[in-house]
mmCIF file with all atom_site columns, C-alpha atoms in Angstrom:
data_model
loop_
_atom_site.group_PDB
_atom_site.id
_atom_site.type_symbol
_atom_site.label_atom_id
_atom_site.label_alt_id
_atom_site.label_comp_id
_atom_site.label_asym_id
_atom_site.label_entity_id
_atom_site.label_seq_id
_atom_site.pdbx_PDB_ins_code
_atom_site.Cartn_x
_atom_site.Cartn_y
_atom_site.Cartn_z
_atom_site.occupancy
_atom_site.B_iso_or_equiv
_atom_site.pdbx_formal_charge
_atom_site.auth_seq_id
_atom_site.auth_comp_id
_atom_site.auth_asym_id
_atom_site.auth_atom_id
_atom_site.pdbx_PDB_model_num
ATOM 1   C CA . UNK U 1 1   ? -91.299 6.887   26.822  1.00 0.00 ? 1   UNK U CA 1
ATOM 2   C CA . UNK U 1 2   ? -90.392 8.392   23.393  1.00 0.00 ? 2   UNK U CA 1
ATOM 3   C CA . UNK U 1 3   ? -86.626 9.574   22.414  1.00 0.00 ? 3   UNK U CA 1
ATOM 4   C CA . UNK U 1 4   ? -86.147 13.313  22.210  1.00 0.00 ? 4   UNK U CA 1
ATOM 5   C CA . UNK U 1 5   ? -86.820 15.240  19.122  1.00 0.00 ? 5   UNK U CA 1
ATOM 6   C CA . UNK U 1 6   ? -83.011 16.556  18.844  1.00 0.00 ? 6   UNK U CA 1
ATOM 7   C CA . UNK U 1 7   ? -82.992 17.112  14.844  1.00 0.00 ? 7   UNK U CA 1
ATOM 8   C CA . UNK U 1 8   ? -81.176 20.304  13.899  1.00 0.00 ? 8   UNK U CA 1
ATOM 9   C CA . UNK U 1 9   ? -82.659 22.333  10.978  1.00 0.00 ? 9   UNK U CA 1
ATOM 10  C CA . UNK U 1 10  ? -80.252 22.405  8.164   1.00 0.00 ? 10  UNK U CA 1
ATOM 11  C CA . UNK U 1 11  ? -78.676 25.498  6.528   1.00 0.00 ? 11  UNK U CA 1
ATOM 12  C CA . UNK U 1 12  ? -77.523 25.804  3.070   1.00 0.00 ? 12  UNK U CA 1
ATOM 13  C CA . UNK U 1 13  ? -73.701 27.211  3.641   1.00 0.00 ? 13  UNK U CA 1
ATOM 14  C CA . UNK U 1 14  ? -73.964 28.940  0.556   1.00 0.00 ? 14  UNK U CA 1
ATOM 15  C CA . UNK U 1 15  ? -76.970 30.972  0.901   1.00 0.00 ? 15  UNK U CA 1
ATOM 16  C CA . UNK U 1 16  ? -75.851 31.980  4.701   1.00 0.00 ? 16  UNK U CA 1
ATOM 17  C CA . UNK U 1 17  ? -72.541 33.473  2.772   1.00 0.00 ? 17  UNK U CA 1
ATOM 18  C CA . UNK U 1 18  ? -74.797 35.397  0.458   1.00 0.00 ? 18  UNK U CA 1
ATOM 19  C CA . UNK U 1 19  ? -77.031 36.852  3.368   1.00 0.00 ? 19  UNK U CA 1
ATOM 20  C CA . UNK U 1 20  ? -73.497 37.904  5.093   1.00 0.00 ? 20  UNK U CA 1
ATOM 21  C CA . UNK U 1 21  ? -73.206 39.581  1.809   1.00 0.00 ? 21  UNK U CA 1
ATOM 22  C CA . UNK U 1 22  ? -69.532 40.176  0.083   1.00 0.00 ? 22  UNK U CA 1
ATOM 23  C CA . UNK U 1 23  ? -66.380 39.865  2.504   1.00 0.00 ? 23  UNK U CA 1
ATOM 24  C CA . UNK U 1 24  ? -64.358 42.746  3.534   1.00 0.00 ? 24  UNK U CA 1
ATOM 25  C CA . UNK U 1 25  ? -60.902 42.936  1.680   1.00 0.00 ? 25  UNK U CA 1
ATOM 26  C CA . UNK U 1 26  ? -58.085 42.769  4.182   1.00 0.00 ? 26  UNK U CA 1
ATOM 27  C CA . UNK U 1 27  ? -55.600 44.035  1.924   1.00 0.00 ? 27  UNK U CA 1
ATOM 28  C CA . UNK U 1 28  ? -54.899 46.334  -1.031  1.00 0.00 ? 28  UNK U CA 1
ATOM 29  C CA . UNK U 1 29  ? -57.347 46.283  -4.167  1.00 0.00 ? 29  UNK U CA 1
ATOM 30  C CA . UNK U 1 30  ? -55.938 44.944  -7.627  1.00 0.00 ? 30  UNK U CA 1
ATOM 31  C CA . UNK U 1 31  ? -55.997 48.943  -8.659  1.00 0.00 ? 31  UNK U CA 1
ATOM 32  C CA . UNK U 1 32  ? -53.857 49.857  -5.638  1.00 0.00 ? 32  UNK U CA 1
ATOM 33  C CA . UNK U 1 33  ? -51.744 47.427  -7.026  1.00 0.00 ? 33  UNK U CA 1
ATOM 34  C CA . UNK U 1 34  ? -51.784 48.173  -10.142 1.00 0.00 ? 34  UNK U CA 1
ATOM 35  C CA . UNK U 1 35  ? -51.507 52.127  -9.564  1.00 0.00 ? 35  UNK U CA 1
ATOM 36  C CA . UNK U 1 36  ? -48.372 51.691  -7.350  1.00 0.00 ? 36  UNK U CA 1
ATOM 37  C CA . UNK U 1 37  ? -44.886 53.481  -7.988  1.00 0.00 ? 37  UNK U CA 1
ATOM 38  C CA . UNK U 1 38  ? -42.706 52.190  -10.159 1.00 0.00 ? 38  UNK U CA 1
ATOM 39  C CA . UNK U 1 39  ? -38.664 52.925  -10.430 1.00 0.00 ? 39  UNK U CA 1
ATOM 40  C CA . UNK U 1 40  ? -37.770 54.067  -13.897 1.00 0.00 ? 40  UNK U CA 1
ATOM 41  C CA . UNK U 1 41  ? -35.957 52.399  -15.826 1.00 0.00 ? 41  UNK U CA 1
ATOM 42  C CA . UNK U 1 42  ? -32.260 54.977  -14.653 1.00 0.00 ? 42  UNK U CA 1
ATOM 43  C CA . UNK U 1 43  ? -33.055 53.650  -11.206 1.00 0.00 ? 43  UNK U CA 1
ATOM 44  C CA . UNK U 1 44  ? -33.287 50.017  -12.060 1.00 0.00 ? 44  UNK U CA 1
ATOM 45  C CA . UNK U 1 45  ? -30.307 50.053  -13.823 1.00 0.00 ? 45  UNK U CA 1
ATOM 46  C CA . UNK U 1 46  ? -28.492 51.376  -10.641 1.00 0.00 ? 46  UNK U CA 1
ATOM 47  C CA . UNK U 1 47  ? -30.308 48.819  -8.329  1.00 0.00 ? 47  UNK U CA 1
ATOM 48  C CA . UNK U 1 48  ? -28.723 46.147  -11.152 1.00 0.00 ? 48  UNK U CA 1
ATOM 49  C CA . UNK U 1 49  ? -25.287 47.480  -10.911 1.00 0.00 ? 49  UNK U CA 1
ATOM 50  C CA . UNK U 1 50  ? -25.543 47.506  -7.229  1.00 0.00 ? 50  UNK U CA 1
ATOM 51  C CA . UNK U 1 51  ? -26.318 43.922  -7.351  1.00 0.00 ? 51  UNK U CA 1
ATOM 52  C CA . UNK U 1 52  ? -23.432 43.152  -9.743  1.00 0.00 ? 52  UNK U CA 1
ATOM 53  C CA . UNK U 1 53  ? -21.043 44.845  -7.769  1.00 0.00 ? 53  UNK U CA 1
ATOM 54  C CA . UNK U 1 54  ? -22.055 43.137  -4.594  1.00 0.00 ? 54  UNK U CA 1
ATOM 55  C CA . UNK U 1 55  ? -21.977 39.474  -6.133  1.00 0.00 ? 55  UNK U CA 1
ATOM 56  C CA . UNK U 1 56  ? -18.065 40.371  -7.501  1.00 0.00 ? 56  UNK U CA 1
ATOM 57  C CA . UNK U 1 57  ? -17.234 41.386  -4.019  1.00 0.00 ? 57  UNK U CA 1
ATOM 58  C CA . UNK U 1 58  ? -18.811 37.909  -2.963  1.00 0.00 ? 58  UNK U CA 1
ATOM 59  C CA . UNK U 1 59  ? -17.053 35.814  -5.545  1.00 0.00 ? 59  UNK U CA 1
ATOM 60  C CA . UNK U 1 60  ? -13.764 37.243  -4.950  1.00 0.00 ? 60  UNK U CA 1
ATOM 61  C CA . UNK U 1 61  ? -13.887 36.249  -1.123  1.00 0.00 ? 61  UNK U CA 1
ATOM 62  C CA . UNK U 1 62  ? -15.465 33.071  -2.082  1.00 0.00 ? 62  UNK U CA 1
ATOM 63  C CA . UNK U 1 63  ? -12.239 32.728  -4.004  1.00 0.00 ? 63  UNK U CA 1
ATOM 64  C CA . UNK U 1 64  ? -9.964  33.743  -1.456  1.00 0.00 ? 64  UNK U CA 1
ATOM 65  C CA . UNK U 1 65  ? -11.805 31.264  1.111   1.00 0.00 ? 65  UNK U CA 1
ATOM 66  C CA . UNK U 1 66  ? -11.546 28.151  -1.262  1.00 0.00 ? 66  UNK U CA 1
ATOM 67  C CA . UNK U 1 67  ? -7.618  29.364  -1.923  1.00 0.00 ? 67  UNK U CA 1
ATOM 68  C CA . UNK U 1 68  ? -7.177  29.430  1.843   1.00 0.00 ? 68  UNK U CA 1
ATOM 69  C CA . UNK U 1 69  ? -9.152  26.119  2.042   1.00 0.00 ? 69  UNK U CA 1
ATOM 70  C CA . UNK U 1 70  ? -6.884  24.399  -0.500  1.00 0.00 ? 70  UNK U CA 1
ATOM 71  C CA . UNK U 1 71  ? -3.619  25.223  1.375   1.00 0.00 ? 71  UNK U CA 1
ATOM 72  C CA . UNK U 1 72  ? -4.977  23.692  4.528   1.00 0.00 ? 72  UNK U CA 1
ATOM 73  C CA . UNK U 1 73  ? -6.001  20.671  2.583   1.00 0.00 ? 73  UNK U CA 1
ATOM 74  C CA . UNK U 1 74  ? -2.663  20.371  1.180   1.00 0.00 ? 74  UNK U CA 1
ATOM 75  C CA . UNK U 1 75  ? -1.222  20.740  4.535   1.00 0.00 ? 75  UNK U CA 1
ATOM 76  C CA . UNK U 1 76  ? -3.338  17.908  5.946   1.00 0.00 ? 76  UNK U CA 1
ATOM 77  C CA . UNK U 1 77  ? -2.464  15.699  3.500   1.00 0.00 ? 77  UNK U CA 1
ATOM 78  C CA . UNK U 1 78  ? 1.287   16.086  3.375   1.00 0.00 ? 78  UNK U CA 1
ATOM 79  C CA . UNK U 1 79  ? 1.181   15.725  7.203   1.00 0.00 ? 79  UNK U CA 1
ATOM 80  C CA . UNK U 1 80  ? -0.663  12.091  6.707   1.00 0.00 ? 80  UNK U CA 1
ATOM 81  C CA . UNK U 1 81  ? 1.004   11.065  4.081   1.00 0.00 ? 81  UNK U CA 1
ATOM 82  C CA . UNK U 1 82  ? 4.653   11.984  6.263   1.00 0.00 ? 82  UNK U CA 1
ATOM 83  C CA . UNK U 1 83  ? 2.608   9.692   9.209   1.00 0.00 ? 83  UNK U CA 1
ATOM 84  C CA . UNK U 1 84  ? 1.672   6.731   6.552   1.00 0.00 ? 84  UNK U CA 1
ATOM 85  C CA . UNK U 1 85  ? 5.158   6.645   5.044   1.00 0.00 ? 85  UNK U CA 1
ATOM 86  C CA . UNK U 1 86  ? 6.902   6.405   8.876   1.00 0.00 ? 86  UNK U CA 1
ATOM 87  C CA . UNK U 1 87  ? 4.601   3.851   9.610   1.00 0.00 ? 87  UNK U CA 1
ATOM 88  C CA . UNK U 1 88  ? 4.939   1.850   6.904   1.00 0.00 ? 88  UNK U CA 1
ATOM 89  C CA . UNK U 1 89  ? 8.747   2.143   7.353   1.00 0.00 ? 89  UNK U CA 1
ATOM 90  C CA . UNK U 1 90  ? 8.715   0.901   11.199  1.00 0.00 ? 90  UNK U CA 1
ATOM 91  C CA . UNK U 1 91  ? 6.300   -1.716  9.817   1.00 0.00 ? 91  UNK U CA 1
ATOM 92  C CA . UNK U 1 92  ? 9.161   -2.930  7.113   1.00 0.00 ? 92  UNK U CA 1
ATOM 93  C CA . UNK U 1 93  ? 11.615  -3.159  10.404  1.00 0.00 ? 93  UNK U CA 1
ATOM 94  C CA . UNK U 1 94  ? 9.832   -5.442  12.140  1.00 0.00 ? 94  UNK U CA 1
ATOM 95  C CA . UNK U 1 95  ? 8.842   -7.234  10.171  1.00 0.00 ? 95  UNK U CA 1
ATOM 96  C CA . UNK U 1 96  ? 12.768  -7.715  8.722   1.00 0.00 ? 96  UNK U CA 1
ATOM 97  C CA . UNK U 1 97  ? 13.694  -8.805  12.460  1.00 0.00 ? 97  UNK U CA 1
ATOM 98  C CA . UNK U 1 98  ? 11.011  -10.913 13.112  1.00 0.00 ? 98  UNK U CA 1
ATOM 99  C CA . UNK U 1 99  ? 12.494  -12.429 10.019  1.00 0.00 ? 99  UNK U CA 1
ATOM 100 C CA . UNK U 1 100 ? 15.915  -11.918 11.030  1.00 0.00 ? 100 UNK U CA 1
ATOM 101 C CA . UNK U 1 101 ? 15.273  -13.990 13.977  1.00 0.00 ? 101 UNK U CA 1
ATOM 102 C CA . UNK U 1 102 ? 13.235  -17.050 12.446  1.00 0.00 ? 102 UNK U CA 1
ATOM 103 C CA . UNK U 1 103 ? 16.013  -17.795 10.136  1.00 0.00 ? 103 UNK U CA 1
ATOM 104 C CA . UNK U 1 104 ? 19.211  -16.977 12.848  1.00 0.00 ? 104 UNK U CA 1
#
């Protein structure tokens, strides 16, 4: 018995495109673009200011946050540092009786 004739014809991907013919545009043209409303020059000065104004409100609480930030830190630290220093003292005790009571 003799295989099966399953050959496919081939077809050139480019000239199937070109039969399609040009693809519909899903969006705006380049002269929609182009042709689109524009602020003047008053109103991007305003929308710059805006933006200025916004960003200085920003910065100061930025400020304010790191200020607050810092205190807490400082508070932290002192409160270790009070804990490091009591230990170290309690350390210096015992070890003063320990010697105390190798040499007694």
């Amino acid at each position: 018995m003799g295989k099966r004739d399953n050959r496919v014809a081939y077809m050139n991907p480019i000239a199937m495109a070109r039969a399609r013919g040009p693809a519909p545009s899903s969006g705006p043209s380049i002269q929609d673009y182009l042709s689109r409303p524009r602020p003047t020059w008053e109103e991007v000065k305003e929308q710059l200011e805006k933006k200025k104004k916004g960003s200085r409100i920003l910065a100061e609480f930025e400020d304010k946050m790191n200020k607050r930030w810092k205190k807490e830190l400082e508070k932290q630290r002192e409160k270790k540092l009070g804990e490091e220093s009591s230990s170290k003292k309690e350390k210096k005790r015992k070890l003063k009786k320990k010697l105390n009571r190798q040499f007694s």
